[in-house]
């Protein structure tokens, strides 16, 4: 029950330590995460590693009044990765490709937990995200599926999730 | 159960499940426990760190004979209304409905839609991550599934018979059950080919592994 054990360890963290997470380690986890389901094997994803020195230039592209959480993630997470999803021409394919990139992100979330890493996942809001897209050189047919923050679990303070139980019915 | 401190083993075992998961379309006809599926969805929800509105997502698990008969009738009504089965005699349509009802479990994943695209994206992202987490938990229990996002899921006949509110949309239908045969996997392109480093001077370089 390895998936179940890893999933039970997933928590949200606030980062305090800055022990770096190696790009090579995240790339190694992504090599496993790409086994996500996706339609017609389009593999609609791309990865942009944000090194420590370019964080502040990204943070300033975001409005502090509406994108506070995302700014904090970019500023404080020991490692930062953006997952971009392809945007094909038809709305249905665009929805499928966005969903596939989200499945890949959830694979990374589970693999990170199994490797002693915590991960936070945020999405920029639609308004005022053009400057961020420009700064990370997103293509015209791409969108952001996740801005991810990663760190060693020992360098994080686990946050109470505050999540309410979902609405699930059995018929 | 494995020990929590065996992280390298845990990592390899989790990667193996992720790598070996396949889409399953043909199911062995063994019944599933709706309550066990519900518990798996609850864990899958807790394992998503993206913030979303829990009230705006809902999951309906059709696992009893009566529930599946209801889901089967709803799905077939949508297909026949859509004109997809216009040339199929009523008798054959009936057989198809029976096939749907024989699927061990069907899950309707539903999200509330608003006029705020950022809200809608978050709900879709969270729903996808929950479904995928559930898929992996299922695979670990030798259960396979397929997501149906065909245009039929947007049909109003289906929305009406499943009982969606005016502002609710079906994200997808999941068909799941035990499997006897596992399809072959299709290789993925290496992540290293899709990897870019954003550097301080905003010059991008391909990282070589």
Tab-separated table of N, CA, C and O in Angstrom, chain A residues 16-124:
chain	number	residue	atom	x	y	z
A	16	UNK	N	10.328	27.462	6.537
A	16	UNK	CA	11.225	28.351	7.280
A	16	UNK	C	12.680	28.090	6.919
A	16	UNK	O	13.424	28.991	6.651
A	17	UNK	N	13.087	26.818	6.835
A	17	UNK	CA	14.473	26.522	6.481
A	17	UNK	C	14.702	26.789	5.005
A	17	UNK	O	13.754	26.942	4.241
A	18	UNK	N	15.936	26.878	4.603
A	18	UNK	CA	16.233	27.112	3.197
A	18	UNK	C	17.186	26.059	2.653
A	18	UNK	O	17.898	26.310	1.693
A	19	UNK	N	17.215	24.884	3.298
A	19	UNK	CA	18.075	23.828	2.762
A	19	UNK	C	17.595	23.549	1.340
A	19	UNK	O	16.421	23.222	1.132
A	20	UNK	N	18.462	23.746	0.369
A	20	UNK	CA	17.984	23.659	-1.013
A	20	UNK	C	17.520	22.251	-1.395
A	20	UNK	O	17.970	21.266	-0.820
A	21	UNK	N	16.609	22.210	-2.353
A	21	UNK	CA	16.199	20.951	-2.958
A	21	UNK	C	16.868	20.963	-4.333
A	21	UNK	O	16.722	21.930	-5.081
A	22	UNK	N	17.630	19.922	-4.637
A	22	UNK	CA	18.381	19.916	-5.894
A	22	UNK	C	17.445	19.793	-7.095
A	22	UNK	O	16.488	19.005	-7.070
A	23	UNK	N	17.744	20.582	-8.127
A	23	UNK	CA	16.980	20.494	-9.371
A	23	UNK	C	17.011	19.061	-9.895
A	23	UNK	O	16.002	18.546	-10.392
A	24	UNK	N	18.161	18.406	-9.755
A	24	UNK	CA	18.302	17.032	-10.268
A	24	UNK	C	17.337	16.077	-9.566
A	24	UNK	O	16.810	15.150	-10.186
A	25	UNK	N	17.077	16.315	-8.267
A	25	UNK	CA	16.146	15.439	-7.540
A	25	UNK	C	14.716	15.640	-8.050
A	25	UNK	O	13.981	14.663	-8.266
A	26	UNK	N	14.343	16.901	-8.266
A	26	UNK	CA	12.983	17.177	-8.755
A	26	UNK	C	12.821	16.618	-10.172
A	26	UNK	O	11.800	16.014	-10.504
A	27	UNK	N	13.851	16.777	-10.992
A	27	UNK	CA	13.780	16.237	-12.356
A	27	UNK	C	13.649	14.705	-12.317
A	27	UNK	O	12.874	14.125	-13.091
A	28	UNK	N	14.366	14.075	-11.383
A	28	UNK	CA	14.262	12.606	-11.261
A	28	UNK	C	12.830	12.199	-10.887
A	28	UNK	O	12.306	11.208	-11.404
A	29	UNK	N	12.172	12.970	-10.005
A	29	UNK	CA	10.785	12.651	-9.640
A	29	UNK	C	9.854	12.887	-10.833
A	29	UNK	O	8.902	12.140	-11.054
A	30	UNK	N	10.154	13.935	-11.619
A	30	UNK	CA	9.321	14.213	-12.798
A	30	UNK	C	9.415	13.085	-13.829
A	30	UNK	O	8.444	12.810	-14.543
A	31	UNK	N	10.583	12.438	-13.903
A	31	UNK	CA	10.723	11.324	-14.853
A	31	UNK	C	9.729	10.203	-14.526
A	31	UNK	O	9.314	9.449	-15.398
A	32	UNK	N	9.330	10.094	-13.258
A	32	UNK	CA	8.296	9.119	-12.862
A	32	UNK	C	6.898	9.725	-13.001
A	32	UNK	O	5.951	9.044	-13.369
A	33	UNK	N	6.800	11.030	-12.710
A	33	UNK	CA	5.484	11.687	-12.724
A	33	UNK	C	4.885	11.760	-14.133
A	33	UNK	O	3.669	11.837	-14.287
A	34	UNK	N	5.739	11.717	-15.175
A	34	UNK	CA	5.215	11.812	-16.552
A	34	UNK	C	4.353	10.606	-16.955
A	34	UNK	O	3.718	10.635	-18.006
A	35	UNK	N	4.291	9.580	-16.092
A	35	UNK	CA	3.418	8.447	-16.384
A	35	UNK	C	1.973	8.761	-15.997
A	35	UNK	O	1.197	7.873	-15.620
A	36	UNK	N	1.591	10.002	-16.104
A	36	UNK	CA	0.222	10.431	-15.818
A	36	UNK	C	-0.666	10.095	-17.007
A	36	UNK	O	-0.193	10.057	-18.147
A	37	UNK	N	-1.965	9.858	-16.753
A	37	UNK	CA	-2.871	9.616	-17.883
A	37	UNK	C	-3.015	10.891	-18.709
A	37	UNK	O	-3.034	11.986	-18.146
A	38	UNK	N	-3.064	10.748	-20.022
A	38	UNK	CA	-3.300	11.923	-20.881
A	38	UNK	C	-3.898	11.447	-22.191
A	38	UNK	O	-3.652	10.317	-22.610
A	39	UNK	N	-4.707	12.294	-22.816
A	39	UNK	CA	-5.436	11.876	-24.010
A	39	UNK	C	-4.527	11.764	-25.235
A	39	UNK	O	-3.769	12.692	-25.518
A	40	UNK	N	-4.636	10.638	-25.920
A	40	UNK	CA	-3.907	10.395	-27.175
A	40	UNK	C	-2.409	10.635	-27.036
A	40	UNK	O	-1.760	11.069	-27.985
A	41	UNK	N	-1.889	10.401	-25.836
A	41	UNK	CA	-0.458	10.532	-25.559
A	41	UNK	C	0.088	11.894	-26.028
A	41	UNK	O	1.166	11.984	-26.603
A	42	UNK	N	-0.689	12.958	-25.784
A	42	UNK	CA	-0.199	14.295	-26.169
A	42	UNK	C	0.891	14.764	-25.206
A	42	UNK	O	1.631	15.682	-25.529
A	43	UNK	N	0.955	14.178	-24.011
A	43	UNK	CA	1.940	14.582	-22.995
A	43	UNK	C	2.026	16.113	-22.916
A	43	UNK	O	3.068	16.698	-23.175
A	44	UNK	N	0.881	16.726	-22.540
A	44	UNK	CA	0.741	18.182	-22.691
A	44	UNK	C	1.356	18.999	-21.556
A	44	UNK	O	0.668	19.796	-20.931
A	45	UNK	N	2.631	18.800	-21.280
A	45	UNK	CA	3.241	19.519	-20.155
A	45	UNK	C	4.680	19.948	-20.447
A	45	UNK	O	5.346	19.403	-21.322
A	46	UNK	N	5.098	20.956	-19.685
A	46	UNK	CA	6.473	21.464	-19.782
A	46	UNK	C	6.842	21.993	-18.398
A	46	UNK	O	5.962	22.437	-17.649
A	47	UNK	N	8.123	21.939	-18.069
A	47	UNK	CA	8.559	22.290	-16.707
A	47	UNK	C	9.522	23.466	-16.736
A	47	UNK	O	10.457	23.481	-17.527
A	48	UNK	N	9.279	24.434	-15.866
A	48	UNK	CA	10.158	25.596	-15.792
A	48	UNK	C	10.680	25.692	-14.362
A	48	UNK	O	9.911	25.931	-13.419
A	49	UNK	N	11.953	25.454	-14.203
A	49	UNK	CA	12.596	25.492	-12.886
A	49	UNK	C	12.991	26.939	-12.611
A	49	UNK	O	13.653	27.568	-13.437
A	50	UNK	N	12.537	27.458	-11.461
A	50	UNK	CA	12.811	28.851	-11.122
A	50	UNK	C	13.957	28.875	-10.119
A	50	UNK	O	13.768	28.495	-8.957
A	51	UNK	N	15.131	29.300	-10.532
A	51	UNK	CA	16.243	29.256	-9.578
A	51	UNK	C	16.111	30.400	-8.566
A	51	UNK	O	15.333	31.341	-8.756
A	52	UNK	N	16.860	30.266	-7.475
A	52	UNK	CA	16.681	31.175	-6.333
A	52	UNK	C	16.841	32.642	-6.734
A	52	UNK	O	16.109	33.515	-6.262
A	53	UNK	N	17.780	32.901	-7.631
A	53	UNK	CA	18.083	34.286	-7.976
A	53	UNK	C	16.978	34.958	-8.791
A	53	UNK	O	16.903	36.190	-8.847
A	54	UNK	N	16.114	34.173	-9.430
A	54	UNK	CA	15.067	34.811	-10.250
A	54	UNK	C	13.724	34.911	-9.533
A	54	UNK	O	12.750	35.379	-10.102
A	55	UNK	N	13.674	34.531	-8.260
A	55	UNK	CA	12.401	34.556	-7.525
A	55	UNK	C	11.815	35.962	-7.414
A	55	UNK	O	10.632	36.183	-7.651
A	56	UNK	N	12.674	36.910	-6.998
A	56	UNK	CA	12.121	38.244	-6.722
A	56	UNK	C	11.582	38.898	-7.986
A	56	UNK	O	10.573	39.606	-7.948
A	57	UNK	N	12.220	38.606	-9.133
A	57	UNK	CA	11.727	39.210	-10.375
A	57	UNK	C	10.363	38.634	-10.764
A	57	UNK	O	9.570	39.275	-11.450
A	58	UNK	N	10.073	37.418	-10.311
A	58	UNK	CA	8.739	36.843	-10.579
A	58	UNK	C	7.716	37.384	-9.588
A	58	UNK	O	6.580	37.692	-9.948
A	59	UNK	N	8.153	37.492	-8.335
A	59	UNK	CA	7.226	37.923	-7.292
A	59	UNK	C	6.647	39.303	-7.611
A	59	UNK	O	5.452	39.532	-7.426
A	60	UNK	N	7.502	40.198	-8.120
A	60	UNK	CA	7.030	41.568	-8.373
A	60	UNK	C	6.039	41.654	-9.537
A	60	UNK	O	5.376	42.669	-9.711
A	61	UNK	N	5.896	40.581	-10.317
A	61	UNK	CA	4.914	40.625	-11.407
A	61	UNK	C	3.491	40.413	-10.878
A	61	UNK	O	2.525	40.586	-11.604
A	62	UNK	N	3.371	40.001	-9.599
A	62	UNK	CA	2.050	39.651	-9.057
A	62	UNK	C	1.521	40.702	-8.098
A	62	UNK	O	2.260	41.211	-7.250
A	63	UNK	N	0.237	40.992	-8.207
A	63	UNK	CA	-0.426	41.997	-7.384
A	63	UNK	C	-0.546	41.504	-5.935
A	63	UNK	O	-1.167	40.466	-5.690
A	64	UNK	N	0.061	42.233	-4.972
A	64	UNK	CA	0.025	41.774	-3.577
A	64	UNK	C	-1.399	41.690	-3.017
A	64	UNK	O	-1.670	40.885	-2.116
A	65	UNK	N	-2.326	42.482	-3.543
A	65	UNK	CA	-3.669	42.469	-2.965
A	65	UNK	C	-4.467	41.233	-3.394
A	65	UNK	O	-5.320	40.753	-2.660
A	66	UNK	N	-4.199	40.697	-4.597
A	66	UNK	CA	-4.996	39.561	-5.063
A	66	UNK	C	-4.196	38.254	-5.116
A	66	UNK	O	-4.780	37.176	-5.213
A	67	UNK	N	-2.855	38.323	-5.100
A	67	UNK	CA	-2.057	37.099	-5.284
A	67	UNK	C	-1.075	36.913	-4.124
A	67	UNK	O	0.082	36.528	-4.331
A	68	UNK	N	-1.567	37.210	-2.930
A	68	UNK	CA	-0.718	37.176	-1.727
A	68	UNK	C	-0.098	35.788	-1.504
A	68	UNK	O	1.108	35.670	-1.275
A	69	UNK	N	-0.927	34.749	-1.552
A	69	UNK	CA	-0.437	33.387	-1.277
A	69	UNK	C	0.610	32.931	-2.288
A	69	UNK	O	1.607	32.323	-1.940
A	70	UNK	N	0.335	33.258	-3.549
A	70	UNK	CA	1.262	32.853	-4.609
A	70	UNK	C	2.600	33.585	-4.445
A	70	UNK	O	3.672	32.999	-4.607
A	71	UNK	N	2.532	34.871	-4.094
A	71	UNK	CA	3.768	35.637	-3.859
A	71	UNK	C	4.564	35.025	-2.721
A	71	UNK	O	5.785	34.897	-2.806
A	72	UNK	N	3.860	34.622	-1.657
A	72	UNK	CA	4.560	34.049	-0.505
A	72	UNK	C	5.227	32.720	-0.879
A	72	UNK	O	6.359	32.454	-0.496
A	73	UNK	N	4.508	31.917	-1.670
A	73	UNK	CA	5.081	30.635	-2.107
A	73	UNK	C	6.371	30.873	-2.900
A	73	UNK	O	7.396	30.246	-2.645
A	74	UNK	N	6.311	31.810	-3.854
A	74	UNK	CA	7.480	32.067	-4.703
A	74	UNK	C	8.653	32.601	-3.860
A	74	UNK	O	9.805	32.243	-4.078
A	75	UNK	N	8.338	33.398	-2.827
A	75	UNK	CA	9.388	34.009	-2.010
A	75	UNK	C	10.004	33.004	-1.038
A	75	UNK	O	11.218	33.003	-0.834
A	76	UNK	N	9.166	32.120	-0.435
A	76	UNK	CA	9.670	31.338	0.705
A	76	UNK	C	9.993	29.877	0.416
A	76	UNK	O	10.728	29.269	1.177
A	77	UNK	N	9.432	29.287	-0.626
A	77	UNK	CA	9.669	27.843	-0.846
A	77	UNK	C	11.131	27.599	-1.189
A	77	UNK	O	11.710	28.324	-1.991
A	78	UNK	N	11.749	26.574	-0.567
A	78	UNK	CA	13.147	26.277	-0.886
A	78	UNK	C	13.373	25.991	-2.374
A	78	UNK	O	14.424	26.285	-2.916
A	79	UNK	N	12.384	25.416	-3.055
A	79	UNK	CA	12.514	25.182	-4.498
A	79	UNK	C	11.190	25.568	-5.162
A	79	UNK	O	10.130	25.455	-4.552
A	80	UNK	N	11.273	26.036	-6.395
A	80	UNK	CA	10.060	26.488	-7.093
A	80	UNK	C	10.066	25.978	-8.535
A	80	UNK	O	11.057	26.114	-9.250
A	81	UNK	N	8.951	25.371	-8.923
A	81	UNK	CA	8.813	24.799	-10.262
A	81	UNK	C	7.459	25.212	-10.828
A	81	UNK	O	6.456	25.184	-10.122
A	82	UNK	N	7.448	25.591	-12.091
A	82	UNK	CA	6.175	25.880	-12.759
A	82	UNK	C	5.882	24.756	-13.747
A	82	UNK	O	6.760	24.339	-14.501
A	83	UNK	N	4.653	24.236	-13.691
A	83	UNK	CA	4.224	23.252	-14.684
A	83	UNK	C	3.283	23.960	-15.651
A	83	UNK	O	2.268	24.522	-15.240
A	84	UNK	N	3.664	23.985	-16.938
A	84	UNK	CA	2.831	24.606	-17.963
A	84	UNK	C	2.076	23.505	-18.696
A	84	UNK	O	2.615	22.419	-18.924
A	85	UNK	N	0.817	23.785	-19.037
A	85	UNK	CA	0.005	22.841	-19.817
A	85	UNK	C	-0.185	23.411	-21.212
A	85	UNK	O	-0.300	24.630	-21.382
A	86	UNK	N	-0.255	22.524	-22.213
A	86	UNK	CA	-0.543	22.970	-23.581
A	86	UNK	C	-2.000	23.383	-23.674
A	86	UNK	O	-2.844	22.838	-22.971
A	87	UNK	N	-2.295	24.330	-24.558
A	87	UNK	CA	-3.679	24.738	-24.810
A	87	UNK	C	-3.997	24.476	-26.281
A	87	UNK	O	-3.705	25.295	-27.142
A	88	UNK	N	-4.555	23.284	-26.595
A	88	UNK	CA	-4.910	22.993	-27.990
A	88	UNK	C	-6.108	23.843	-28.425
A	88	UNK	O	-6.696	24.546	-27.612
A	89	UNK	N	-6.461	23.731	-29.720
A	89	UNK	CA	-7.479	24.633	-30.279
A	89	UNK	C	-8.892	24.396	-29.762
A	89	UNK	O	-9.630	25.338	-29.538
A	90	UNK	N	-9.296	23.147	-29.580
A	90	UNK	CA	-10.683	22.931	-29.169
A	90	UNK	C	-10.807	23.013	-27.648
A	90	UNK	O	-9.924	22.547	-26.924
A	91	UNK	N	-11.919	23.582	-27.164
A	91	UNK	CA	-12.106	23.718	-25.715
A	91	UNK	C	-12.069	22.374	-24.992
A	91	UNK	O	-11.556	22.265	-23.892
A	92	UNK	N	-12.596	21.329	-25.643
A	92	UNK	CA	-12.611	20.033	-24.976
A	92	UNK	C	-11.193	19.492	-24.794
A	92	UNK	O	-10.827	19.011	-23.720
A	93	UNK	N	-10.366	19.621	-25.857
A	93	UNK	CA	-8.981	19.166	-25.737
A	93	UNK	C	-8.213	20.010	-24.724
A	93	UNK	O	-7.351	19.519	-24.008
A	94	UNK	N	-8.538	21.309	-24.677
A	94	UNK	CA	-7.859	22.202	-23.734
A	94	UNK	C	-8.162	21.777	-22.295
A	94	UNK	O	-7.290	21.757	-21.435
A	95	UNK	N	-9.432	21.402	-22.052
A	95	UNK	CA	-9.835	20.931	-20.726
A	95	UNK	C	-9.116	19.622	-20.399
A	95	UNK	O	-8.600	19.439	-19.304
A	96	UNK	N	-9.087	18.707	-21.363
A	96	UNK	CA	-8.424	17.412	-21.148
A	96	UNK	C	-6.932	17.598	-20.851
A	96	UNK	O	-6.376	16.920	-19.990
A	97	UNK	N	-6.283	18.513	-21.583
A	97	UNK	CA	-4.839	18.706	-21.396
A	97	UNK	C	-4.529	19.372	-20.061
A	97	UNK	O	-3.543	19.047	-19.394
A	98	UNK	N	-5.380	20.317	-19.652
A	98	UNK	CA	-5.203	20.953	-18.340
A	98	UNK	C	-5.355	19.890	-17.252
A	98	UNK	O	-4.543	19.805	-16.313
A	99	UNK	N	-6.380	19.033	-17.385
A	99	UNK	CA	-6.614	17.966	-16.402
A	99	UNK	C	-5.421	17.007	-16.353
A	99	UNK	O	-4.997	16.580	-15.273
A	100	UNK	N	-4.848	16.684	-17.524
A	100	UNK	CA	-3.701	15.767	-17.571
A	100	UNK	C	-2.501	16.369	-16.842
A	100	UNK	O	-1.809	15.674	-16.081
A	101	UNK	N	-2.253	17.672	-17.043
A	101	UNK	CA	-1.132	18.335	-16.361
A	101	UNK	C	-1.374	18.321	-14.840
A	101	UNK	O	-0.431	18.173	-14.055
A	102	UNK	N	-2.643	18.429	-14.428
A	102	UNK	CA	-2.968	18.374	-12.994
A	102	UNK	C	-2.731	16.972	-12.430
A	102	UNK	O	-2.308	16.823	-11.282
A	103	UNK	N	-2.984	15.937	-13.223
A	103	UNK	CA	-2.684	14.562	-12.793
A	103	UNK	C	-1.187	14.384	-12.605
A	103	UNK	O	-0.730	13.751	-11.653
A	104	UNK	N	-0.402	14.963	-13.526
A	104	UNK	CA	1.054	14.899	-13.390
A	104	UNK	C	1.490	15.587	-12.103
A	104	UNK	O	2.344	15.081	-11.366
A	105	UNK	N	0.895	16.736	-11.808
A	105	UNK	CA	1.237	17.463	-10.577
A	105	UNK	C	0.916	16.608	-9.350
A	105	UNK	O	1.684	16.542	-8.398
A	106	UNK	N	-0.229	15.905	-9.380
A	106	UNK	CA	-0.587	15.061	-8.235
A	106	UNK	C	0.380	13.878	-8.114
A	106	UNK	O	0.717	13.476	-7.008
A	107	UNK	N	0.851	13.341	-9.236
A	107	UNK	CA	1.905	12.313	-9.180
A	107	UNK	C	3.129	12.861	-8.463
A	107	UNK	O	3.719	12.196	-7.606
A	108	UNK	N	3.527	14.093	-8.824
A	108	UNK	CA	4.712	14.699	-8.208
A	108	UNK	C	4.478	14.909	-6.711
A	108	UNK	O	5.377	14.684	-5.893
A	109	UNK	N	3.250	15.311	-6.350
A	109	UNK	CA	2.896	15.521	-4.942
A	109	UNK	C	3.107	14.223	-4.139
A	109	UNK	O	3.660	14.239	-3.047
A	110	UNK	N	2.667	13.103	-4.703
A	110	UNK	CA	2.767	11.801	-4.032
A	110	UNK	C	4.224	11.335	-3.975
A	110	UNK	O	4.717	10.892	-2.935
A	111	UNK	N	4.949	11.486	-5.099
A	111	UNK	CA	6.359	11.065	-5.138
A	111	UNK	C	7.197	11.914	-4.198
A	111	UNK	O	8.124	11.421	-3.554
A	112	UNK	N	6.884	13.211	-4.106
A	112	UNK	CA	7.610	14.102	-3.195
A	112	UNK	C	7.433	13.598	-1.762
A	112	UNK	O	8.412	13.446	-1.023
A	113	UNK	N	6.175	13.288	-1.389
A	113	UNK	CA	5.904	12.811	-0.026
A	113	UNK	C	6.678	11.529	0.265
A	113	UNK	O	7.213	11.348	1.358
A	114	UNK	N	6.772	10.645	-0.723
A	114	UNK	CA	7.485	9.375	-0.540
A	114	UNK	C	8.991	9.594	-0.424
A	114	UNK	O	9.728	8.691	-0.035
A	115	UNK	N	9.447	10.797	-0.759
A	115	UNK	CA	10.872	11.115	-0.706
A	115	UNK	C	11.211	12.148	0.371
A	115	UNK	O	12.250	12.799	0.292
A	116	UNK	N	10.294	12.336	1.316
A	116	UNK	CA	10.574	13.260	2.414
A	116	UNK	C	10.480	14.725	2.032
A	116	UNK	O	11.012	15.590	2.727
A	117	UNK	N	9.818	15.014	0.917
A	117	UNK	CA	9.640	16.404	0.499
A	117	UNK	C	8.177	16.812	0.651
A	117	UNK	O	7.272	16.016	0.414
A	118	UNK	N	7.965	18.060	1.034
A	118	UNK	CA	6.617	18.610	1.052
A	118	UNK	C	6.431	19.453	-0.193
A	118	UNK	O	7.412	19.957	-0.761
A	119	UNK	N	5.207	19.589	-0.642
A	119	UNK	CA	4.958	20.385	-1.844
A	119	UNK	C	3.688	21.196	-1.689
A	119	UNK	O	2.676	20.680	-1.220
A	120	UNK	N	3.745	22.464	-2.061
A	120	UNK	CA	2.528	23.279	-2.120
A	120	UNK	C	2.230	23.579	-3.578
A	120	UNK	O	3.138	23.699	-4.401
A	121	UNK	N	0.930	23.692	-3.889
A	121	UNK	CA	0.478	23.879	-5.275
A	121	UNK	C	-0.450	25.083	-5.294
A	121	UNK	O	-1.418	25.126	-4.554
A	122	UNK	N	-0.128	26.046	-6.125
A	122	UNK	CA	-1.012	27.200	-6.265
A	122	UNK	C	-1.216	27.500	-7.753
A	122	UNK	O	-0.479	26.998	-8.606
A	123	UNK	N	-2.243	28.284	-8.030
A	123	UNK	CA	-2.569	28.675	-9.404
A	123	UNK	C	-2.727	30.187	-9.421
A	123	UNK	O	-3.395	30.726	-8.541
A	124	UNK	N	-2.153	30.876	-10.396
A	124	UNK	CA	-2.400	32.320	-10.461
A	124	UNK	C	-3.841	32.560	-10.895
A	124	UNK	O	-4.422	31.741	-11.602
